[in-house]
Short mmCIF file of C-alpha atoms in Angstrom, two decimals:
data_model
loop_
_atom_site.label_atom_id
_atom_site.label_comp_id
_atom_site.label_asym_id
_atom_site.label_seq_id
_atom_site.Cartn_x
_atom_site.Cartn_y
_atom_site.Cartn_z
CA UNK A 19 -6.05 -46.50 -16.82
CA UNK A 20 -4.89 -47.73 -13.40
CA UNK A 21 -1.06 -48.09 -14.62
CA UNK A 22 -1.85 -44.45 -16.06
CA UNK A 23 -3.10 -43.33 -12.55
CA UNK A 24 -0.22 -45.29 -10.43
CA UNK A 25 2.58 -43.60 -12.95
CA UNK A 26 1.01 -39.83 -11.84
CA UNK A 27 0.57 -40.63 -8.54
CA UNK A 28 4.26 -41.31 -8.19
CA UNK A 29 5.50 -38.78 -10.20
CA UNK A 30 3.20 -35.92 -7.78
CA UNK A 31 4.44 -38.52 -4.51
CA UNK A 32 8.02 -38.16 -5.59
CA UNK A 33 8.15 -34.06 -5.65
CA UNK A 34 7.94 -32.87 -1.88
CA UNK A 35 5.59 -29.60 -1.13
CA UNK A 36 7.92 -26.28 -1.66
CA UNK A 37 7.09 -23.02 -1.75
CA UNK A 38 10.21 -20.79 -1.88
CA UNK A 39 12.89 -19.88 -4.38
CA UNK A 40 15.60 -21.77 -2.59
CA UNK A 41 13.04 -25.27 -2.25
CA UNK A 42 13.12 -25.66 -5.60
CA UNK A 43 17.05 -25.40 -6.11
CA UNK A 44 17.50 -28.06 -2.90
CA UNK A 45 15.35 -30.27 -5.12
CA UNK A 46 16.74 -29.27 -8.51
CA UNK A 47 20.61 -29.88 -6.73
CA UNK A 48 19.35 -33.53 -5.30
CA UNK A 49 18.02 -34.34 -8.78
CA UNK A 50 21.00 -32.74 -11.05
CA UNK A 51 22.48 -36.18 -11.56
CA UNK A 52 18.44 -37.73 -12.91
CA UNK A 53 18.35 -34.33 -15.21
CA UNK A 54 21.75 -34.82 -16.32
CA UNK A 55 21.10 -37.85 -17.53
CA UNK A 56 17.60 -36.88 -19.30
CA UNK A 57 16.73 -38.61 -22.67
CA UNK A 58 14.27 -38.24 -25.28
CA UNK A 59 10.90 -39.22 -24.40
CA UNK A 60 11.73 -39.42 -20.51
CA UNK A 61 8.46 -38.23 -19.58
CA UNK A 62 8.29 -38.60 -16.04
CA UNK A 63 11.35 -36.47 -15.49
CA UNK A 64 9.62 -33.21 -17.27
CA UNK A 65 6.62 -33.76 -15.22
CA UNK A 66 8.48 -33.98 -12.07
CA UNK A 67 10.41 -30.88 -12.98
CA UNK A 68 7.28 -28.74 -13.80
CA UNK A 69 5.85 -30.16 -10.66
CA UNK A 70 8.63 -28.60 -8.62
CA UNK A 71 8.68 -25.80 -10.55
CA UNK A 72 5.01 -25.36 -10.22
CA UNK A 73 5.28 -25.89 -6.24
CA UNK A 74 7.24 -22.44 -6.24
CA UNK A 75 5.08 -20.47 -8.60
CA UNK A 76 2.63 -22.32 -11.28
CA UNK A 77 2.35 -19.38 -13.97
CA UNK A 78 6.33 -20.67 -15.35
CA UNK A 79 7.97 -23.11 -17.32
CA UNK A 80 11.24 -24.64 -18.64
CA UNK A 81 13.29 -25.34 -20.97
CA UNK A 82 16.56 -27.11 -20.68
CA UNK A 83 19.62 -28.75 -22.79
CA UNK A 84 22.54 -31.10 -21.63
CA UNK A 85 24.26 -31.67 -25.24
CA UNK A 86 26.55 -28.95 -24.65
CA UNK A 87 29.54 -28.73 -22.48
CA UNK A 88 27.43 -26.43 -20.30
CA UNK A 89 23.92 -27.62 -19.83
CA UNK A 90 21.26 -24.83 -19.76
CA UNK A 91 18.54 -24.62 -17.58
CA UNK A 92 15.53 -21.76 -18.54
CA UNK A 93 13.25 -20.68 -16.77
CA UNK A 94 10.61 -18.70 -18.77
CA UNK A 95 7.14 -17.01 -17.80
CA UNK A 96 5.22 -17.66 -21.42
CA UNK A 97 5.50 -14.40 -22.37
CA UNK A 98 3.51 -13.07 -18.82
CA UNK A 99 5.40 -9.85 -18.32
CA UNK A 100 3.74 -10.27 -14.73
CA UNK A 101 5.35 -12.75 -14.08
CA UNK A 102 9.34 -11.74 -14.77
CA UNK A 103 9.89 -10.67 -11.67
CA UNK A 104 9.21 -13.96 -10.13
CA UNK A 105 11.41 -15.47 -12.69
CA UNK A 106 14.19 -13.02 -12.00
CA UNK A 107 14.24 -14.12 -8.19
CA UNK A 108 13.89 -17.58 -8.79
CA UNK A 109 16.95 -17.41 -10.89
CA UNK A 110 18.72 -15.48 -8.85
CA UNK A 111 18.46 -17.75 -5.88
CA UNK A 112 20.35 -20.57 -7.92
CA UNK A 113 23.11 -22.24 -7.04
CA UNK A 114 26.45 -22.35 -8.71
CA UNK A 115 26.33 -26.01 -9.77
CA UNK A 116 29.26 -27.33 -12.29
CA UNK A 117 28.62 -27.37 -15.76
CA UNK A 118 25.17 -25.30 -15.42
CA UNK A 119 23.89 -21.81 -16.57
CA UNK A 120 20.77 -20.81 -15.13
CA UNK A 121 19.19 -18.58 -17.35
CA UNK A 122 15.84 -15.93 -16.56
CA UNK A 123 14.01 -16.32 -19.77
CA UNK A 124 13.67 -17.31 -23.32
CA UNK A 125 17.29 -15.69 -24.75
CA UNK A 126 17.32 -14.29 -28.52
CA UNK A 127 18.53 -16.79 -30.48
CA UNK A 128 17.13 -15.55 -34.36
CA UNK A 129 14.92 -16.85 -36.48
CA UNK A 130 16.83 -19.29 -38.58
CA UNK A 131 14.32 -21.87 -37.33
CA UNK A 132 10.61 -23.28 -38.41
CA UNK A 133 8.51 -23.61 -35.69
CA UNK A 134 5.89 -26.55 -35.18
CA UNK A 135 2.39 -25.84 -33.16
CA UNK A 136 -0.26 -27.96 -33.08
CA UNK A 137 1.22 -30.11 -36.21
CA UNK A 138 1.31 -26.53 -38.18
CA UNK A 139 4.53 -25.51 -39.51
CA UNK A 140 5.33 -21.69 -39.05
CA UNK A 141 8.44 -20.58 -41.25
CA UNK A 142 9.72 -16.97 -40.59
CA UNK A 143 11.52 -17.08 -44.11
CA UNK A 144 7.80 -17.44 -45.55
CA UNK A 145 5.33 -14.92 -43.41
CA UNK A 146 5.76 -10.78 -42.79
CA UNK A 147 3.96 -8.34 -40.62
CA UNK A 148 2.19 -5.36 -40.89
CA UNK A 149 2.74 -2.88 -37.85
CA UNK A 150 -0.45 -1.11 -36.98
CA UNK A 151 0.11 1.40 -34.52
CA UNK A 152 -2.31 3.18 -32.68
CA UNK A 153 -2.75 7.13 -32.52
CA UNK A 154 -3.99 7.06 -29.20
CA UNK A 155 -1.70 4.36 -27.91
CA UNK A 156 1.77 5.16 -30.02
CA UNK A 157 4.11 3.37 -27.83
CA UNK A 158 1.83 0.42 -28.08
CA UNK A 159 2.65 -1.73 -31.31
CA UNK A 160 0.27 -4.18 -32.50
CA UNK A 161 1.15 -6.91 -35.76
CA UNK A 162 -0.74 -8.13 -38.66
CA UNK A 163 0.54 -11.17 -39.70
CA UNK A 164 0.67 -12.54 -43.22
CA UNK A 165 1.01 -16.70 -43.21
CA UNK A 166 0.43 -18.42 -46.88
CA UNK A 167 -2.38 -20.27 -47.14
CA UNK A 168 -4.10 -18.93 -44.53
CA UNK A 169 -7.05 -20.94 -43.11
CA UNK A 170 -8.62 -20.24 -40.10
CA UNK A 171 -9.35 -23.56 -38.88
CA UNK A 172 -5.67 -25.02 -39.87
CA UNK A 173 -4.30 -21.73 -38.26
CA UNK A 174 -6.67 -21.59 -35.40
CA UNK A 175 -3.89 -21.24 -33.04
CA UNK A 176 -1.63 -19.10 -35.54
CA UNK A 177 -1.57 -16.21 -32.81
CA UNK A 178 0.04 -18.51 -30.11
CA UNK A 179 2.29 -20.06 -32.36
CA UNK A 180 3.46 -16.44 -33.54
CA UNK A 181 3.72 -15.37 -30.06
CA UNK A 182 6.10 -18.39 -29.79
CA UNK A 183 7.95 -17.70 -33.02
CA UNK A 184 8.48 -13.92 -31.09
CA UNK A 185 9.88 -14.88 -27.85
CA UNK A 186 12.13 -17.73 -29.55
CA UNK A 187 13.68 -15.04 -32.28
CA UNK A 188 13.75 -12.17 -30.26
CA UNK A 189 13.65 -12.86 -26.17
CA UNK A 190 11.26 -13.19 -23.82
CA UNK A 191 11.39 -9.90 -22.60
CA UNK A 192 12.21 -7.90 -25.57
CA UNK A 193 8.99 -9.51 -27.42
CA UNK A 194 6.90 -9.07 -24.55
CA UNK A 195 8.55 -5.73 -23.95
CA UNK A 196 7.76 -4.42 -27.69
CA UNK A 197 4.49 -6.15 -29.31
CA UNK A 198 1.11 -5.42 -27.66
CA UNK A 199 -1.15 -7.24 -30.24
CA UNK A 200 -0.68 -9.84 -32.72
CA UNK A 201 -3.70 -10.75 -35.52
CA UNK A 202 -3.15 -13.55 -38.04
CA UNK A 203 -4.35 -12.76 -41.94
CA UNK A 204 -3.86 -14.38 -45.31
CA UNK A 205 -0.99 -13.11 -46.37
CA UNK A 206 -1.52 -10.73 -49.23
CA UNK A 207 0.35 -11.50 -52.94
CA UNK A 208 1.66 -8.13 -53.21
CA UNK A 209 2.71 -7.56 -49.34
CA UNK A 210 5.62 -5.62 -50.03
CA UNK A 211 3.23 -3.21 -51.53
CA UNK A 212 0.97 -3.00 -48.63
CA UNK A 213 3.27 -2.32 -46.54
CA UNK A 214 4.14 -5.62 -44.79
CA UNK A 215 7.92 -6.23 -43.76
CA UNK A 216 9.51 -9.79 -44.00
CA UNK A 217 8.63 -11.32 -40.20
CA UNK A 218 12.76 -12.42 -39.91
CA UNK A 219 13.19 -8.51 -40.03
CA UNK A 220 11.18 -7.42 -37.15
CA UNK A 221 14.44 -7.17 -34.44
CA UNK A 222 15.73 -4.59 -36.37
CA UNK A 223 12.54 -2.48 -37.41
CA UNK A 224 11.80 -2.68 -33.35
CA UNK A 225 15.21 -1.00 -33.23
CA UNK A 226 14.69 1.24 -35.65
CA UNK A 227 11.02 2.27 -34.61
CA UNK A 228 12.80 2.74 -31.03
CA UNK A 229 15.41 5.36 -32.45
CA UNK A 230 12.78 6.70 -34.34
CA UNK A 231 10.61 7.75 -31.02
#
């Protein structure tokens, strides 16, 4: 417990106090070479990072690569539409540093992926939705989500995950943009029949259901 204690207390001694947009890039700029160099299971690096990050507004987070000939840094605020604004200034501010792209949320990237929360596996080849719109609320679109074998303690934090599963396969700001409410269900044997569309299909009935109003 005292190693455990010494390791945090360096890692929170190590980050200086900031506040502003530009505090965080002077420290992200001194430490480009550390995050550069990041590997698996380097701990104390993302801590430091989200410390800094924190120091300049503690509602974000980050993700970042360095396997690619351009390393990506992104800065994302969970899904809080609130908070995009603050993550559109922050980016802004950056600095052109070689070999970087810094990017203002979670970017579109599909959902040719299975996504793993809280050791449950979510597939988007394997779960649809139902839209349930409201008549009072049209322009406010709400999801029922199917997931095989439904359980509710397994799946107790199916709604985060899918909210997860959203931002990753369609952005940030589109999914936060578009989808008001998500519920999690069973997901029906005859779904195609009820109604339900297959989940890795939702981009384009959100385009569609845009043309449409």
């Amino acid at each position: 417990m005292k190693n455990l204690l010494c390791l945090i207390l360096a890692s929170i001694i190590s980050v200086p106090v900031m506040a502003s947009e530009n505090d965080f890039w002077e420290w992200f700029s001194h430490n480009q070479q550390a995050i550069e160099s990041y590997e698996s299971g380097n701990e104390t690096l993302l801590d430091d990072i989200l410390i800094a990050l924190h120091k300049y507004n503690d509602a974000l987070y980050f993700e970042f690569s360095t396997q690619n000939e351009v390393n990506e840094f992104i800065i994302s605020a969970g899904g809080d539409s609130e908070q995009f604004d603050s993550v559109f200034t922050l980016v802004g501010a950056a600095p052109k540093l070689k070999n970087w792209a810094f990017i203002a949320l979670k970017p579109a990237m599909g959902f040719d992926f299975i996504s793993t929360y809280e050791g449950v596996d979510y597939d988007p080849d394997k779960i649809w939705f139902l839209p349930l719109v409201s008549h009072s609320s049209p322009d406010k679109l709400g999801l029922r989500v199917g997931i095989p074998h439904y359980n509710s303690e397994t799946h107790e934090h199916s709604v985060s995950a899918i909210w997860i599963v959203l931002d990753a396969g369609l952005g940030e700001f589109k999914s936060s943009q578009k989808i008001d409410y998500i519920e999690t269900v069973e997901l029906p044997s005859n779904p195609e029949e009820l109604g339900y569309i297959e989940f890795n299909e939702i981009g384009d009935y959100l385009d569609w259901l845009e043309k449409k109003t």
